[in-house]
CSV table of C-alpha atoms in Angstrom, one decimal:
chain,number,residue,atom,x,y,z
A,1,MET,CA,0.0,0.0,0.0
A,2,ASN,CA,2.8,2.4,0.9
A,3,TYR,CA,4.4,1.5,-2.4
A,4,ALA,CA,1.2,2.5,-4.3
A,5,ILE,CA,1.0,5.8,-2.4
A,6,ASP,CA,4.7,6.6,-3.2
A,7,THR,CA,4.2,5.7,-6.8
A,8,PHE,CA,1.1,8.0,-7.0
A,9,TRP,CA,3.0,10.9,-5.5
A,10,GLY,CA,6.0,10.2,-7.6
A,11,LEU,CA,3.7,10.4,-10.7
A,12,ILE,CA,2.0,13.6,-9.5
A,13,SER,CA,5.3,15.4,-8.9
A,14,LEU,CA,6.6,14.2,-12.3
A,15,LEU,CA,3.5,15.7,-14.0
A,16,VAL,CA,3.7,19.0,-12.0
A,17,LYS,CA,7.4,19.3,-12.9
A,18,MET,CA,6.7,18.6,-16.5
A,19,PHE,CA,3.9,21.2,-16.7
A,20,CYS,CA,6.1,23.8,-15.0
A,21,ILE,CA,8.9,23.2,-17.6
A,22,VAL,CA,7.1,22.4,-20.8
A,23,VAL,CA,4.6,25.3,-20.8
A,24,PRO,CA,7.1,28.1,-20.1
A,25,LEU,CA,9.4,26.5,-22.8
A,26,MET,CA,6.6,26.7,-25.3
A,27,VAL,CA,5.6,30.2,-24.3
A,28,LEU,CA,9.2,31.4,-24.6
A,29,LEU,CA,9.5,29.7,-28.0
A,30,GLU,CA,6.4,31.5,-29.4
A,31,ILE,CA,7.5,34.9,-28.0
A,32,PHE,CA,11.0,34.4,-29.4
A,33,ARG,CA,9.4,33.5,-32.8
A,34,GLU,CA,7.1,36.5,-32.8
A,35,PHE,CA,9.9,38.9,-32.1
A,36,ASP,CA,12.5,37.1,-34.4
A,37,LEU,CA,14.7,36.4,-31.4
A,38,ILE,CA,15.2,32.6,-32.1
A,39,ASP,CA,17.6,33.6,-34.9
A,40,LYS,CA,19.7,35.7,-32.5
A,41,ILE,CA,19.9,32.9,-29.9
A,42,THR,CA,20.7,30.1,-32.3
A,43,ARG,CA,23.0,32.0,-34.6
A,44,PRO,CA,26.3,31.0,-32.8
A,45,LEU,CA,25.2,27.3,-33.0
A,46,LYS,CA,24.1,27.5,-36.7
A,47,VAL,CA,27.4,26.4,-38.2
A,48,PRO,CA,28.1,23.4,-35.9
A,49,ALA,CA,24.5,22.4,-36.1
A,50,ARG,CA,24.6,22.5,-39.9
A,51,ILE,CA,27.8,20.4,-40.0
A,52,MET,CA,26.0,17.8,-37.8
A,53,GLY,CA,23.1,17.8,-40.2
A,54,PHE,CA,20.7,19.8,-38.0
A,55,TYR,CA,18.4,22.6,-39.1
A,56,GLU,CA,17.9,25.9,-37.4
A,57,GLU,CA,14.4,24.8,-36.3
A,58,SER,CA,15.9,21.8,-34.4
A,59,ILE,CA,18.3,23.9,-32.3
A,60,TYR,CA,15.7,25.1,-29.8
A,61,PRO,CA,14.3,21.6,-29.0
A,62,LEU,CA,17.9,20.3,-28.9
A,63,LEU,CA,19.0,23.0,-26.4
A,64,ALA,CA,15.8,22.4,-24.3
A,65,GLY,CA,16.5,18.7,-24.2
A,66,ILE,CA,20.2,18.9,-23.5
A,67,ILE,CA,19.6,21.2,-20.6
A,68,PHE,CA,16.3,20.0,-19.1
A,69,GLY,CA,15.8,16.4,-20.4
A,70,LEU,CA,14.5,14.2,-23.1
A,71,SER,CA,10.9,14.6,-22.2
A,72,TYR,CA,11.1,18.4,-22.4
A,73,GLY,CA,13.1,18.6,-25.6
A,74,GLY,CA,10.9,15.9,-26.9
A,75,GLY,CA,7.8,17.9,-25.9
A,76,VAL,CA,9.0,21.0,-27.7
A,77,LEU,CA,9.7,18.8,-30.7
A,78,ILE,CA,6.2,17.2,-30.6
A,79,GLY,CA,4.8,20.8,-30.7
A,80,GLU,CA,7.0,21.8,-33.6
A,81,SER,CA,6.3,18.6,-35.5
A,82,ASP,CA,2.5,19.1,-35.0
A,83,SER,CA,2.9,22.4,-36.8
A,84,GLY,CA,5.0,20.7,-39.5
A,85,ARG,CA,8.2,22.6,-38.8
A,86,ILE,CA,10.3,19.5,-38.0
A,87,LYS,CA,9.9,16.1,-39.7
A,88,GLY,CA,11.3,12.8,-40.9
A,89,ASN,CA,15.1,12.3,-40.5
A,90,GLN,CA,15.4,15.6,-38.7
A,91,LYS,CA,13.1,14.3,-35.9
A,92,PHE,CA,15.1,11.1,-35.8
A,93,LEU,CA,18.5,12.9,-35.5
A,94,VAL,CA,17.2,15.1,-32.7
A,95,ALA,CA,15.7,12.1,-30.9
A,96,LEU,CA,19.0,10.2,-31.3
A,97,TYR,CA,21.1,13.1,-30.0
A,98,LEU,CA,18.8,13.7,-27.1
A,99,GLY,CA,18.6,9.9,-26.4
A,100,LEU,CA,22.4,9.8,-26.0
A,101,CYS,CA,22.8,13.2,-24.3
A,102,HIS,CA,20.1,15.0,-22.3
A,103,ALA,CA,19.5,16.6,-18.9
A,104,VAL,CA,23.3,16.9,-18.7
A,105,PHE,CA,23.4,18.7,-15.4
A,106,GLU,CA,20.8,16.6,-13.6
A,107,ASP,CA,22.1,13.2,-14.8
A,108,THR,CA,25.8,14.1,-14.1
A,109,LEU,CA,25.0,15.5,-10.6
A,110,ILE,CA,23.1,12.3,-9.5
A,111,PHE,CA,26.3,10.2,-9.8
A,112,ALA,CA,28.8,12.9,-9.1
A,113,SER,CA,27.1,13.2,-5.7
A,114,LEU,CA,27.9,9.6,-5.1
A,115,GLY,CA,31.6,10.0,-6.0
A,116,ALA,CA,31.8,9.6,-9.8
A,117,ASN,CA,34.0,12.0,-11.8
A,118,GLY,CA,31.4,14.3,-13.3
A,119,THR,CA,33.8,16.0,-15.7
A,120,ILE,CA,34.8,12.6,-17.3
A,121,VAL,CA,31.2,11.4,-17.5
A,122,LEU,CA,30.0,14.6,-19.1
A,123,THR,CA,32.9,15.0,-21.5
A,124,ALA,CA,32.7,11.4,-22.7
A,125,ARG,CA,29.0,11.6,-23.1
A,126,LEU,CA,29.2,14.8,-25.3
A,127,ILE,CA,32.0,13.4,-27.4
A,128,VAL,CA,30.2,10.1,-28.1
A,129,ALA,CA,26.9,11.7,-28.7
A,130,ASN,CA,28.4,14.1,-31.3
A,131,VAL,CA,30.5,11.4,-33.0
A,132,VAL,CA,27.5,9.0,-33.2
A,133,VAL,CA,25.0,11.6,-34.5
A,134,GLY,CA,27.6,13.0,-36.9
A,135,ALA,CA,28.2,9.6,-38.3
A,136,VAL,CA,24.5,8.7,-38.6
A,137,SER,CA,23.8,12.0,-40.2
A,138,LEU,CA,26.6,11.5,-42.8
A,139,PHE,CA,25.1,8.0,-43.5
A,140,LEU,CA,21.7,9.5,-44.0
A,141,ARG,CA,23.1,12.1,-46.4
A,142,ARG,CA,25.1,9.7,-48.4
A,143,ASP,CA,23.0,9.9,-51.5
A,144,LYS,CA,21.0,12.8,-53.1
A,145,ASN,CA,17.6,11.4,-52.4
A,146,ASN,CA,18.2,11.2,-48.7
A,147,ARG,CA,19.9,14.6,-48.7
A,148,LYS,CA,16.7,16.0,-50.0
A,149,GLU,CA,14.7,14.3,-47.3
A,150,ILE,CA,17.0,15.6,-44.6
A,151,ARG,CA,16.8,19.1,-45.9
A,152,ALA,CA,13.0,18.9,-46.0
B,1,MET,CA,5.1,49.2,-24.0
B,2,GLU,CA,3.5,50.3,-27.2
B,3,PRO,CA,0.0,48.8,-27.7
B,4,VAL,CA,1.0,47.0,-30.9
B,5,LEU,CA,4.0,45.4,-29.2
B,6,ARG,CA,2.0,44.5,-26.1
B,7,ARG,CA,-0.6,42.8,-28.3
B,8,ARG,CA,2.0,40.8,-30.1
B,9,PHE,CA,3.5,39.8,-26.8
B,10,ILE,CA,0.2,38.8,-25.3
B,11,ASP,CA,-0.9,36.9,-28.5
B,12,SER,CA,2.3,35.0,-28.8
B,13,SER,CA,2.4,34.1,-25.1
B,14,GLY,CA,-1.2,32.9,-25.4
B,15,LEU,CA,-0.4,30.8,-28.4
B,16,GLY,CA,2.7,29.3,-26.6
B,17,PHE,CA,0.6,28.6,-23.5
B,18,LYS,CA,-2.0,26.8,-25.6
B,19,ARG,CA,0.6,24.8,-27.4
B,20,GLY,CA,2.4,24.0,-24.2
B,21,VAL,CA,-0.7,22.7,-22.5
B,22,ASN,CA,-1.5,20.6,-25.6
B,23,VAL,CA,2.1,19.1,-25.6
B,24,PHE,CA,1.7,18.5,-21.8
B,25,LEU,CA,-1.5,16.6,-22.4
B,26,GLN,CA,0.1,14.5,-25.2
B,27,LEU,CA,3.0,13.7,-23.0
B,28,SER,CA,0.8,12.9,-20.0
B,29,ALA,CA,-1.2,10.5,-22.0
B,30,ILE,CA,1.9,8.4,-22.6
B,31,MET,CA,3.8,9.0,-19.3
B,32,ILE,CA,1.0,8.1,-16.8
B,33,PRO,CA,0.4,4.6,-18.1
B,34,VAL,CA,4.2,4.0,-18.6
B,35,TYR,CA,5.0,5.3,-15.1
B,36,ILE,CA,2.5,2.9,-13.5
B,37,ALA,CA,3.6,0.0,-15.7
B,38,THR,CA,7.3,0.6,-14.6
B,39,ALA,CA,6.2,0.8,-11.0
B,40,ILE,CA,4.5,-2.6,-11.3
B,41,LEU,CA,7.6,-4.1,-13.2
B,42,LYS,CA,9.7,-3.2,-10.1
B,43,LEU,CA,7.6,-5.5,-8.0
B,44,THR,CA,8.2,-8.5,-10.3
B,45,PRO,CA,11.4,-10.6,-10.4
B,46,VAL,CA,12.0,-9.5,-14.0
B,47,LEU,CA,14.8,-7.0,-13.1
B,48,ASP,CA,16.6,-9.5,-10.9
B,49,TYR,CA,16.4,-12.1,-13.7
B,50,VAL,CA,17.8,-9.7,-16.3
B,51,SER,CA,20.5,-8.6,-13.9
B,52,GLY,CA,21.6,-12.2,-13.6
B,53,LEU,CA,22.2,-12.2,-17.4
B,54,PHE,CA,24.3,-9.1,-17.2
B,55,GLU,CA,26.4,-10.1,-14.2
B,56,PRO,CA,29.1,-11.9,-16.2
B,57,LEU,CA,29.4,-8.9,-18.6
B,58,MET,CA,30.2,-6.4,-15.8
B,59,LYS,CA,33.9,-7.4,-15.5
B,60,TYR,CA,34.6,-6.2,-19.0
B,61,ALA,CA,33.8,-2.7,-17.8
B,62,GLY,CA,35.8,-3.2,-14.6
B,63,LEU,CA,32.6,-3.4,-12.5
B,64,PRO,CA,31.6,-5.8,-9.7
B,65,GLY,CA,29.0,-8.3,-10.7
B,66,SER,CA,26.8,-7.0,-7.9
B,67,SER,CA,26.4,-3.7,-9.7
B,68,ALA,CA,24.5,-5.4,-12.5
B,69,ILE,CA,21.2,-4.8,-10.6
B,70,ALA,CA,22.0,-1.0,-10.5
B,71,LEU,CA,22.7,-1.0,-14.2
B,72,VAL,CA,19.5,-2.9,-15.1
B,73,THR,CA,17.3,-0.9,-12.7
B,74,GLY,CA,18.7,2.4,-14.1
B,75,THR,CA,18.2,1.2,-17.7
B,76,PHE,CA,14.6,0.1,-17.1
B,77,VAL,CA,13.4,2.4,-14.3
B,78,ASN,CA,15.4,5.6,-13.8
B,79,LEU,CA,18.7,7.1,-12.5
B,80,TYR,CA,17.4,7.8,-9.1
B,81,ALA,CA,16.4,4.2,-8.6
B,82,ALA,CA,19.9,3.2,-9.8
B,83,ALA,CA,21.6,5.7,-7.5
B,84,ALA,CA,19.7,4.4,-4.5
B,85,ILE,CA,21.1,0.9,-5.2
B,86,VAL,CA,24.6,2.2,-5.9
B,87,ALA,CA,24.6,4.0,-2.6
B,88,GLY,CA,24.3,0.6,-0.9
B,89,LEU,CA,27.2,-0.9,-2.8
B,90,ASP,CA,30.9,-0.6,-2.0
B,91,MET,CA,32.3,0.9,-5.3
B,92,THR,CA,35.4,2.9,-6.1
B,93,ALA,CA,35.3,6.3,-7.7
B,94,ARG,CA,36.6,4.8,-10.9
B,95,GLN,CA,33.9,2.1,-11.0
B,96,LEU,CA,31.2,4.8,-10.2
B,97,THR,CA,32.5,6.9,-13.1
B,98,ILE,CA,32.3,4.0,-15.5
B,99,LEU,CA,28.8,3.0,-14.3
B,100,ALA,CA,27.6,6.6,-14.5
B,101,LEU,CA,28.8,6.9,-18.1
B,102,ILE,CA,27.0,3.7,-19.2
B,103,LEU,CA,23.8,4.8,-17.4
B,104,GLY,CA,24.2,8.3,-18.8
B,105,PHE,CA,23.6,6.9,-22.3
B,106,SER,CA,21.0,4.3,-21.3
B,107,HIS,CA,18.5,5.0,-18.6
B,108,SER,CA,14.7,5.2,-18.1
B,109,GLN,CA,14.5,3.3,-21.3
B,110,ILE,CA,10.8,2.3,-20.9
B,111,MET,CA,9.7,5.9,-20.4
B,112,GLU,CA,12.1,7.6,-22.7
B,113,THR,CA,11.6,5.1,-25.6
B,114,ALA,CA,7.8,5.7,-25.2
B,115,ILE,CA,8.4,9.4,-25.6
B,116,VAL,CA,10.7,8.9,-28.7
B,117,GLY,CA,7.8,6.8,-30.0
B,118,LYS,CA,5.4,9.7,-29.3
B,119,MET,CA,7.8,11.9,-31.3
B,120,LYS,CA,7.5,9.4,-34.1
B,121,ALA,CA,11.3,9.4,-34.3
B,122,ARG,CA,12.2,5.7,-34.8
B,123,PRO,CA,12.4,4.5,-31.2
B,124,TYR,CA,13.3,1.0,-32.4
B,125,ILE,CA,16.6,2.4,-33.6
B,126,VAL,CA,17.2,5.0,-30.9
B,127,MET,CA,16.8,2.6,-28.0
B,128,PRO,CA,19.3,-0.2,-29.1
B,129,LEU,CA,21.8,2.5,-30.1
B,130,ARG,CA,21.6,4.0,-26.6
B,131,VAL,CA,22.2,0.6,-25.0
B,132,LEU,CA,25.0,-0.3,-27.5
B,133,PHE,CA,26.9,3.0,-27.1
B,134,GLY,CA,26.4,2.9,-23.3
B,135,LEU,CA,28.0,-0.5,-23.0
B,136,PHE,CA,30.7,0.3,-25.6
B,137,SER,CA,31.6,3.6,-23.8
B,138,GLY,CA,31.8,1.8,-20.5
B,139,PHE,CA,34.2,-0.9,-21.9
B,140,ALA,CA,36.3,1.8,-23.6
B,141,LEU,CA,36.5,4.0,-20.5
B,142,HIS,CA,37.6,0.9,-18.5
B,143,LEU,CA,40.5,0.5,-20.9
B,144,ILE,CA,41.4,4.2,-20.9
B,145,LEU,CA,41.1,5.2,-17.3
B,146,PRO,CA,44.2,4.6,-15.2
């Protein structure tokens, strides 16, 4: 019975936390978009993102996911893909990157607090995520048809 | 603030709020059942059984066999559940670093794979790649770390 109650409160707190992060992220996104600010924020990341095969539209969900977590970046991406801005291979690349590397502060701190070396964990995670996604992205772009799809 | 600017600000915030609530509802629809299913899974012997399968593999990452249960719990449930188990084990900083790296790539797989599925972003490829590169990175770090 205690277990059921703990599970229930765990679920409630997860949903509250999600609401408190996802909604402000989407409000900020729409305000940024309305005032053409997204471009200014994502500009420094445009070149590395392009090399990795990401589009400008993907940078905001990527940043949201890397900082806050897969669910939050994924949530923003679901919103963007509902409106048709992000699709196909782009969605897959964002999901793969976030799958390998998300909530970098929270995840690293959980184990650093137990005695793991956070610097090594975070550095290795970033390197592997970038190499894997870079390689998959190159693979997807290997012929012209796919290149079109990835640009879509 | 100028009236026009204020209107644009209010309108875009309102649109963002509506879309945010919509996304929240979509995520909840998947997260509530998955969260409950995972809680039930923890009550069954499945995690212990899978840990038994992983135990012999642990030494290739320089980890004690007993940490298999932490690895498997983290992979299926979440990092907090894994950390609670790790806290009860006697592990060196080096072993903790390796375990943290593997789990960094591959954790909360039931929940997060469901979300990738909701994103319609090929969960059947993302999930195995996370497990694969998690283990691979752990083995590699074991070889590199002094």
